[in-house]
Coordinates of N, CA, C and O in Angstrom, one line a residue:
Chain A
M1 N 23.1 14.0 -21.5 CA 22.6 12.9 -22.3 C 21.5 12.1 -21.5 O 21.8 11.8 -20.3
A2 N 20.4 11.8 -22.0 CA 19.4 11.1 -21.3 C 19.9 9.7 -20.9 O 20.5 9.0 -21.7
T3 N 19.6 9.4 -19.7 CA 20.0 8.1 -19.1 C 18.9 7.3 -18.6 O 18.0 7.9 -18.0
T4 N 18.9 6.0 -18.9 CA 17.9 5.1 -18.3 C 18.6 4.0 -17.6 O 19.5 3.4 -18.1
T5 N 18.2 3.8 -16.3 CA 18.8 2.8 -15.5 C 17.7 1.9 -14.9 O 16.7 2.4 -14.5
T6 N 17.9 0.6 -14.9 CA 16.9 -0.3 -14.3 C 17.5 -1.0 -13.1 O 18.6 -1.4 -13.0
Y7 N 16.6 -1.2 -12.2 CA 16.9 -1.9 -10.9 C 15.8 -2.9 -10.7 O 14.7 -2.8 -11.2
T8 N 16.2 -3.9 -9.9 CA 15.2 -4.9 -9.5 C 14.9 -4.6 -8.0 O 15.7 -4.7 -7.1
V9 N 13.6 -4.3 -7.7 CA 13.1 -4.1 -6.4 C 12.4 -5.3 -5.8 O 11.6 -5.9 -6.5
T10 N 12.7 -5.6 -4.6 CA 12.0 -6.8 -3.9 C 11.1 -6.3 -2.8 O 11.4 -5.3 -2.2
G11 N 10.1 -7.0 -2.6 CA 9.2 -6.8 -1.4 C 8.0 -6.0 -1.7 O 7.1 -5.9 -0.9
M12 N 7.8 -5.6 -3.0 CA 6.6 -4.9 -3.3 C 5.5 -5.9 -3.5 O 5.7 -6.9 -4.2
T13 N 4.3 -5.7 -2.9 CA 3.2 -6.7 -3.0 C 1.9 -6.1 -3.7 O 1.1 -6.9 -4.0
C14 N 1.9 -4.8 -3.8 CA 0.6 -4.3 -4.3 C 0.8 -2.9 -4.9 O 1.9 -2.3 -4.9
G15 N -0.2 -2.3 -5.5 CA -0.1 -1.0 -6.1 C 0.3 0.1 -5.2 O 0.9 1.1 -5.6
H16 N 0.0 -0.1 -3.9 CA 0.4 0.9 -2.9 C 1.9 0.9 -2.8 O 2.5 2.0 -2.7
C17 N 2.5 -0.3 -2.8 CA 3.9 -0.4 -2.8 C 4.6 0.3 -4.0 O 5.6 1.0 -3.8
V18 N 4.0 0.1 -5.1 CA 4.5 0.7 -6.4 C 4.5 2.2 -6.2 O 5.4 2.9 -6.6
S19 N 3.4 2.7 -5.7 CA 3.2 4.2 -5.5 C 4.3 4.7 -4.6 O 4.8 5.8 -4.8
S20 N 4.5 4.0 -3.5 CA 5.5 4.5 -2.5 C 6.9 4.5 -3.2 O 7.7 5.5 -3.0
V21 N 7.3 3.5 -3.9 CA 8.6 3.5 -4.6 C 8.7 4.6 -5.6 O 9.7 5.4 -5.7
K22 N 7.6 4.8 -6.4 CA 7.6 5.9 -7.4 C 7.8 7.2 -6.8 O 8.5 8.1 -7.3
E23 N 7.1 7.4 -5.7 CA 7.1 8.7 -5.0 C 8.5 9.0 -4.5 O 9.1 10.1 -4.7
E24 N 9.1 8.1 -3.8 CA 10.4 8.3 -3.2 C 11.5 8.5 -4.2 O 12.4 9.4 -4.2
V25 N 11.5 7.6 -5.2 CA 12.6 7.7 -6.3 C 12.4 8.9 -7.1 O 13.4 9.6 -7.5
G26 N 11.1 9.3 -7.3 CA 10.8 10.5 -8.1 C 11.3 11.8 -7.4 O 11.5 12.8 -8.1
E27 N 11.6 11.7 -6.1 CA 12.1 12.9 -5.4 C 13.6 13.0 -5.4 O 14.2 14.0 -4.9
V28 N 14.3 12.0 -5.9 CA 15.7 12.0 -6.0 C 16.2 13.1 -7.0 O 15.6 13.2 -8.1
A29 N 17.1 13.9 -6.6 CA 17.5 15.0 -7.5 C 18.1 14.5 -8.8 O 18.9 13.6 -8.8
G30 N 17.6 15.0 -9.9 CA 18.0 14.6 -11.2 C 17.1 13.6 -11.9 O 17.2 13.5 -13.2
V31 N 16.3 13.0 -11.1 CA 15.4 12.0 -11.7 C 14.3 12.7 -12.5 O 13.6 13.6 -11.9
T32 N 14.1 12.3 -13.7 CA 13.0 12.9 -14.6 C 11.8 12.0 -14.8 O 10.8 12.5 -15.2
G33 N 12.0 10.7 -14.6 CA 10.9 9.8 -14.8 C 11.2 8.5 -14.1 O 12.3 8.0 -13.9
V34 N 10.1 7.9 -13.6 CA 10.2 6.6 -12.9 C 9.0 5.7 -13.3 O 7.9 6.1 -13.4
E35 N 9.4 4.4 -13.6 CA 8.4 3.4 -13.9 C 8.6 2.2 -13.0 O 9.8 1.9 -12.8
V36 N 7.6 1.6 -12.6 CA 7.7 0.4 -11.7 C 6.8 -0.6 -12.2 O 5.6 -0.4 -12.4
D37 N 7.3 -1.9 -12.4 CA 6.4 -3.0 -12.7 C 6.3 -3.9 -11.5 O 7.3 -4.5 -11.1
L38 N 5.1 -4.0 -11.0 CA 4.9 -4.8 -9.8 C 5.3 -6.3 -10.0 O 5.9 -6.9 -9.1
A39 N 4.8 -6.8 -11.1 CA 5.0 -8.3 -11.3 C 6.5 -8.7 -11.3 O 6.9 -9.7 -10.8
T40 N 7.3 -7.8 -12.0 CA 8.7 -8.2 -12.1 C 9.6 -7.5 -11.1 O 10.8 -7.9 -10.9
G41 N 9.1 -6.5 -10.5 CA 9.9 -5.7 -9.6 C 10.8 -4.7 -10.3 O 11.7 -4.0 -9.7
L42 N 10.6 -4.6 -11.6 CA 11.5 -3.8 -12.4 C 11.2 -2.3 -12.2 O 10.1 -1.8 -12.3
L43 N 12.3 -1.6 -11.8 CA 12.2 -0.1 -11.6 C 13.1 0.5 -12.6 O 14.3 0.3 -12.8
T44 N 12.4 1.4 -13.4 CA 13.1 2.1 -14.5 C 13.2 3.6 -14.1 O 12.2 4.2 -13.9
V45 N 14.5 4.1 -14.1 CA 14.7 5.4 -13.7 C 15.3 6.2 -14.9 O 16.3 5.8 -15.5
R46 N 14.7 7.3 -15.2 CA 15.2 8.2 -16.3 C 15.7 9.5 -15.7 O 15.2 10.0 -14.7
S47 N 16.8 10.0 -16.3 CA 17.4 11.2 -15.9 C 18.1 11.8 -17.0 O 18.5 11.1 -18.0
D48 N 18.4 13.1 -17.0 CA 19.1 13.8 -18.0 C 20.6 13.5 -17.9 O 21.3 13.2 -18.9
D49 N 21.1 13.5 -16.7 CA 22.5 13.1 -16.4 C 22.4 11.9 -15.5 O 21.4 11.7 -14.7
P50 N 23.5 11.1 -15.5 CA 23.5 9.9 -14.6 C 23.3 10.3 -13.2 O 23.8 11.3 -12.7
V51 N 22.5 9.5 -12.5 CA 22.2 9.7 -11.0 C 22.9 8.5 -10.3 O 22.8 7.4 -10.7
E52 N 23.6 8.9 -9.2 CA 24.3 7.8 -8.4 C 23.3 6.8 -8.0 O 22.3 7.1 -7.4
S53 N 23.7 5.5 -8.2 CA 22.8 4.4 -7.9 C 22.5 4.4 -6.4 O 21.5 4.0 -5.9
G54 N 23.5 4.8 -5.6 CA 23.3 4.8 -4.1 C 22.1 5.7 -3.7 O 21.4 5.4 -2.7
H55 N 21.9 6.8 -4.5 CA 20.7 7.6 -4.1 C 19.4 6.9 -4.5 O 18.4 7.1 -3.8
I56 N 19.4 6.2 -5.5 CA 18.2 5.4 -5.9 C 18.0 4.3 -4.9 O 16.8 4.1 -4.4
V57 N 19.0 3.6 -4.6 CA 18.9 2.5 -3.6 C 18.4 3.1 -2.2 O 17.5 2.5 -1.6
A58 N 18.9 4.2 -1.8 CA 18.5 4.8 -0.6 C 17.0 5.2 -0.6 O 16.3 5.1 0.4
A59 N 16.6 5.7 -1.8 CA 15.1 6.1 -1.9 C 14.2 4.9 -1.8 O 13.2 4.9 -1.2
V60 N 14.7 3.8 -2.5 CA 13.9 2.5 -2.4 C 13.8 2.0 -1.0 O 12.7 1.6 -0.5
K61 N 14.9 2.1 -0.3 CA 14.9 1.6 1.1 C 14.0 2.6 2.0 O 13.4 2.1 2.9
A62 N 14.1 3.8 1.7 CA 13.2 4.8 2.4 C 11.8 4.5 2.2 O 10.9 4.7 3.1
A63 N 11.4 3.9 1.1 CA 10.0 3.5 0.8 C 9.7 2.2 1.5 O 8.5 1.9 1.7
G64 N 10.7 1.5 2.0 CA 10.5 0.3 2.7 C 10.8 -1.0 2.0 O 10.4 -2.1 2.4
Y65 N 11.6 -0.9 0.8 CA 11.8 -2.0 0.0 C 13.3 -2.1 -0.2 O 14.1 -1.3 0.2
D66 N 13.7 -3.2 -0.9 CA 15.2 -3.4 -1.2 C 15.4 -3.5 -2.7 O 14.6 -3.9 -3.5
V67 N 16.7 -3.2 -3.0 CA 17.1 -3.4 -4.4 C 18.0 -4.6 -4.5 O 19.0 -4.8 -3.7
A68 N 17.6 -5.5 -5.3 CA 18.3 -6.8 -5.5 C 19.4 -6.7 -6.5 O 20.3 -7.5 -6.5
G69 N 19.2 -5.8 -7.4 CA 20.2 -5.6 -8.5 C 20.0 -4.5 -9.4 O 18.9 -3.8 -9.3
Q70 N 21.0 -4.2 -10.2 CA 20.9 -3.0 -11.1 C 21.4 -3.5 -12.5 O 22.3 -4.4 -12.6
S71 N 20.8 -3.0 -13.5 CA 21.2 -3.5 -14.8 C 21.2 -2.3 -15.8 O 20.7 -1.2 -15.5
Chain B
M1 N -25.2 0.6 23.6 CA -24.3 -0.5 24.1 C -23.2 -0.7 23.1 O -23.4 -0.7 21.9
A2 N -22.0 -0.7 23.6 CA -20.8 -0.9 22.7 C -20.9 -2.2 22.0 O -21.3 -3.3 22.5
T3 N -20.6 -2.1 20.7 CA -20.7 -3.3 19.8 C -19.3 -3.6 19.1 O -18.7 -2.6 18.7
T4 N -19.0 -4.8 19.1 CA -17.8 -5.2 18.3 C -18.1 -6.3 17.3 O -18.8 -7.3 17.7
T5 N -17.8 -6.0 16.1 CA -18.1 -7.0 15.0 C -16.9 -7.3 14.2 O -16.0 -6.4 14.0
T6 N -16.7 -8.5 13.9 CA -15.5 -8.9 13.1 C -15.9 -9.4 11.7 O -16.9 -10.1 11.6
Y7 N -15.0 -9.1 10.8 CA -15.2 -9.5 9.4 C -13.8 -10.1 8.9 O -12.8 -9.7 9.5
T8 N -13.9 -10.9 7.9 CA -12.7 -11.4 7.3 C -12.5 -10.7 5.9 O -13.4 -10.8 5.1
V9 N -11.4 -10.0 5.8 CA -11.1 -9.2 4.6 C -10.1 -10.0 3.7 O -9.1 -10.5 4.3
T10 N -10.4 -10.1 2.5 CA -9.4 -10.8 1.6 C -8.7 -9.8 0.6 O -9.3 -8.8 0.3
G11 N -7.5 -10.1 0.2 CA -6.8 -9.3 -0.8 C -5.8 -8.4 -0.2 O -5.1 -7.8 -1.0
M12 N -5.7 -8.2 1.1 CA -4.7 -7.3 1.6 C -3.4 -8.0 1.6 O -3.3 -9.1 2.0
T13 N -2.4 -7.3 1.1 CA -1.0 -7.9 1.0 C 0.0 -7.2 1.8 O 1.1 -7.7 2.0
C14 N -0.3 -6.0 2.3 CA 0.8 -5.3 3.0 C 0.2 -4.2 3.9 O -1.0 -4.0 4.0
G15 N 1.1 -3.5 4.6 CA 0.6 -2.5 5.5 C -0.1 -1.4 4.9 O -1.0 -0.8 5.5
H16 N 0.2 -1.1 3.6 CA -0.6 0.0 2.9 C -2.0 -0.4 2.8 O -2.9 0.4 2.9
C17 N -2.2 -1.7 2.5 CA -3.6 -2.2 2.3 C -4.3 -2.1 3.6 O -5.5 -1.7 3.7
V18 N -3.7 -2.4 4.7 CA -4.3 -2.3 6.1 C -4.7 -0.9 6.3 O -5.8 -0.6 6.8
S19 N -3.8 0.1 6.0 CA -4.1 1.5 6.2 C -5.3 1.9 5.4 O -6.2 2.7 5.9
S20 N -5.4 1.4 4.2 CA -6.5 1.8 3.3 C -7.9 1.3 3.9 O -8.9 2.1 3.9
V21 N -7.9 0.1 4.4 CA -9.1 -0.5 4.9 C -9.5 0.3 6.2 O -10.6 0.7 6.4
K22 N -8.5 0.5 7.1 CA -8.7 1.2 8.3 C -9.3 2.6 8.0 O -10.2 3.1 8.7
E23 N -8.8 3.3 7.1 CA -9.2 4.6 6.7 C -10.7 4.6 6.3 O -11.5 5.4 6.8
E24 N -11.0 3.8 5.3 CA -12.3 3.7 4.7 C -13.4 3.3 5.8 O -14.4 3.9 5.9
V25 N -13.0 2.2 6.5 CA -14.0 1.7 7.5 C -14.2 2.7 8.7 O -15.3 2.9 9.2
G26 N -13.1 3.4 9.0 CA -13.1 4.4 10.1 C -14.0 5.6 9.7 O -14.4 6.3 10.6
E27 N -14.3 5.8 8.4 CA -15.1 6.9 8.0 C -16.6 6.6 8.0 O -17.4 7.5 7.8
V28 N -16.9 5.3 8.3 CA -18.4 4.9 8.3 C -19.0 5.5 9.5 O -18.5 5.4 10.6
A29 N -20.2 6.1 9.3 CA -20.9 6.8 10.4 C -21.2 5.8 11.6 O -21.6 4.7 11.3
G30 N -20.8 6.1 12.8 CA -21.1 5.3 13.9 C -19.9 4.5 14.4 O -19.8 4.0 15.5
V31 N -18.9 4.3 13.5 CA -17.7 3.5 13.8 C -16.8 4.3 14.8 O -16.5 5.4 14.5
T32 N -16.4 3.7 15.9 CA -15.6 4.3 16.9 C -14.2 3.8 16.9 O -13.3 4.4 17.5
G33 N -14.0 2.6 16.3 CA -12.7 2.0 16.4 C -12.5 0.9 15.3 O -13.5 0.2 15.0
V34 N -11.3 0.8 14.7 CA -11.1 -0.2 13.7 C -9.7 -0.8 13.9 O -8.7 -0.1 14.2
E35 N -9.7 -2.2 13.9 CA -8.4 -2.9 13.9 C -8.4 -3.8 12.8 O -9.4 -4.4 12.4
V36 N -7.2 -4.0 12.2 CA -7.0 -4.9 11.1 C -5.8 -5.7 11.3 O -4.7 -5.2 11.6
D37 N -5.9 -7.0 11.1 CA -4.8 -7.9 11.2 C -4.4 -8.4 9.8 O -5.3 -9.1 9.2
L38 N -3.3 -8.0 9.3 CA -2.9 -8.4 8.0 C -2.8 -9.9 7.8 O -3.3 -10.4 6.8
A39 N -2.2 -10.6 8.7 CA -1.9 -12.0 8.5 C -3.2 -12.8 8.4 O -3.3 -13.7 7.6
T40 N -4.2 -12.5 9.2 CA -5.4 -13.2 9.2 C -6.5 -12.6 8.4 O -7.6 -13.2 8.1
G41 N -6.4 -11.3 8.1 CA -7.4 -10.6 7.4 C -8.5 -10.1 8.3 O -9.6 -9.6 7.8
L42 N -8.4 -10.3 9.6 CA -9.4 -10.0 10.5 C -9.6 -8.5 10.7 O -8.6 -7.8 11.0
L43 N -10.8 -8.1 10.5 CA -11.2 -6.7 10.6 C -12.1 -6.6 11.8 O -13.2 -7.2 11.8
T44 N -11.7 -5.8 12.8 CA -12.6 -5.7 14.0 C -13.1 -4.2 14.1 O -12.3 -3.3 14.0
V45 N -14.4 -4.1 14.1 CA -15.1 -2.8 14.1 C -15.8 -2.6 15.4 O -16.6 -3.4 15.8
R46 N -15.5 -1.5 16.0 CA -16.2 -1.1 17.2 C -17.1 0.1 17.0 O -16.8 1.0 16.2
S47 N -18.3 0.1 17.7 CA -19.2 1.2 17.6 C -20.0 1.2 18.8 O -20.1 0.2 19.6
D48 N -20.6 2.4 19.1 CA -21.5 2.5 20.3 C -22.8 1.8 20.0 O -23.3 1.0 20.8
D49 N -23.3 2.0 18.8 CA -24.6 1.3 18.4 C -24.2 0.4 17.2 O -23.3 0.7 16.5
P50 N -25.0 -0.7 17.0 CA -24.7 -1.5 15.8 C -24.7 -0.8 14.5 O -25.5 0.1 14.3
V51 N -23.7 -1.1 13.7 CA -23.6 -0.5 12.3 C -24.0 -1.5 11.3 O -23.5 -2.7 11.4
E52 N -24.8 -1.2 10.3 CA -25.2 -2.1 9.3 C -24.0 -2.7 8.6 O -23.1 -1.9 8.1
S53 N -23.9 -4.0 8.5 CA -22.8 -4.7 7.9 C -22.6 -4.2 6.5 O -21.5 -4.2 6.0
G54 N -23.7 -3.9 5.8 CA -23.6 -3.5 4.4 C -22.7 -2.2 4.3 O -22.0 -2.1 3.2
H55 N -22.7 -1.4 5.3 CA -21.9 -0.2 5.2 C -20.4 -0.5 5.4 O -19.6 0.1 4.8
I56 N -20.2 -1.5 6.2 CA -18.8 -1.9 6.4 C -18.3 -2.6 5.2 O -17.2 -2.3 4.7
V57 N -19.1 -3.5 4.6 CA -18.6 -4.2 3.4 C -18.4 -3.2 2.3 O -17.4 -3.3 1.5
A58 N -19.3 -2.2 2.2 CA -19.1 -1.2 1.1 C -17.8 -0.4 1.3 O -17.1 -0.1 0.3
A59 N -17.5 -0.1 2.6 CA -16.2 0.6 2.8 C -15.0 -0.2 2.5 O -14.0 0.3 1.9
V60 N -15.1 -1.5 2.8 CA -14.0 -2.4 2.5 C -13.8 -2.5 0.9 O -12.7 -2.4 0.4
K61 N -14.9 -2.6 0.2 CA -14.8 -2.6 -1.2 C -14.3 -1.3 -1.8 O -13.6 -1.3 -2.8
A62 N -14.7 -0.2 -1.2 CA -14.2 1.1 -1.6 C -12.7 1.2 -1.5 O -12.0 1.9 -2.3
A63 N -12.2 0.5 -0.5 CA -10.7 0.5 -0.3 C -10.1 -0.4 -1.3 O -8.8 -0.4 -1.5
G64 N -10.8 -1.3 -2.0 CA -10.3 -2.1 -3.0 C -10.2 -3.6 -2.6 O -9.5 -4.4 -3.3
Y65 N -10.9 -4.0 -1.5 CA -10.8 -5.4 -1.0 C -12.2 -6.0 -0.9 O -13.2 -5.3 -1.1
D66 N -12.2 -7.2 -0.5 CA -13.5 -7.9 -0.3 C -13.7 -8.5 1.1 O -12.7 -8.7 1.8
V67 N -14.9 -8.7 1.4 CA -15.2 -9.3 2.7 C -15.7 -10.7 2.4 O -16.6 -11.0 1.7
A68 N -15.0 -11.7 3.1 CA -15.3 -13.1 2.8 C -16.3 -13.6 3.9 O -17.0 -14.5 3.6
G69 N -16.4 -12.9 5.0 CA -17.4 -13.3 6.0 C -17.4 -12.4 7.2 O -16.6 -11.5 7.3
Q70 N -18.4 -12.6 8.0 CA -18.7 -11.8 9.2 C -18.9 -12.8 10.3 O -19.4 -13.8 10.2
S71 N -18.4 -12.4 11.5 CA -18.6 -13.2 12.7 C -18.9 -12.4 13.9 O -18.8 -11.2 13.8

């Protein structure tokens, strides 16, 4: 079943930051789509099956940012 | 004669921005060295012979930023 999960990412300041987060999160196994809103820090992750949030958080950290929350 | 010129760049918000400016300015013919300080926006350009400031400004704009001044 298609799954959409949203996270709040902190520390992004520009479009380059958005691109970095998109790239890293997009490489997580199972992720089929990624959207990032710079103004709000909202990260939307789509997948066919649920993806462990720890993997998403790790990808965001790998890009150099932090996750403040998940909803 | 070695020349060092400094410019003030506005709009850079993170290390990615710094990298973009360094890359574009570094590609200007004659430029031998580029330093960028994110906090102050200071762009330091080194060259063996003077480089037209218009070429530097154009490179900064190509990277997506503006030059507020030259010193």
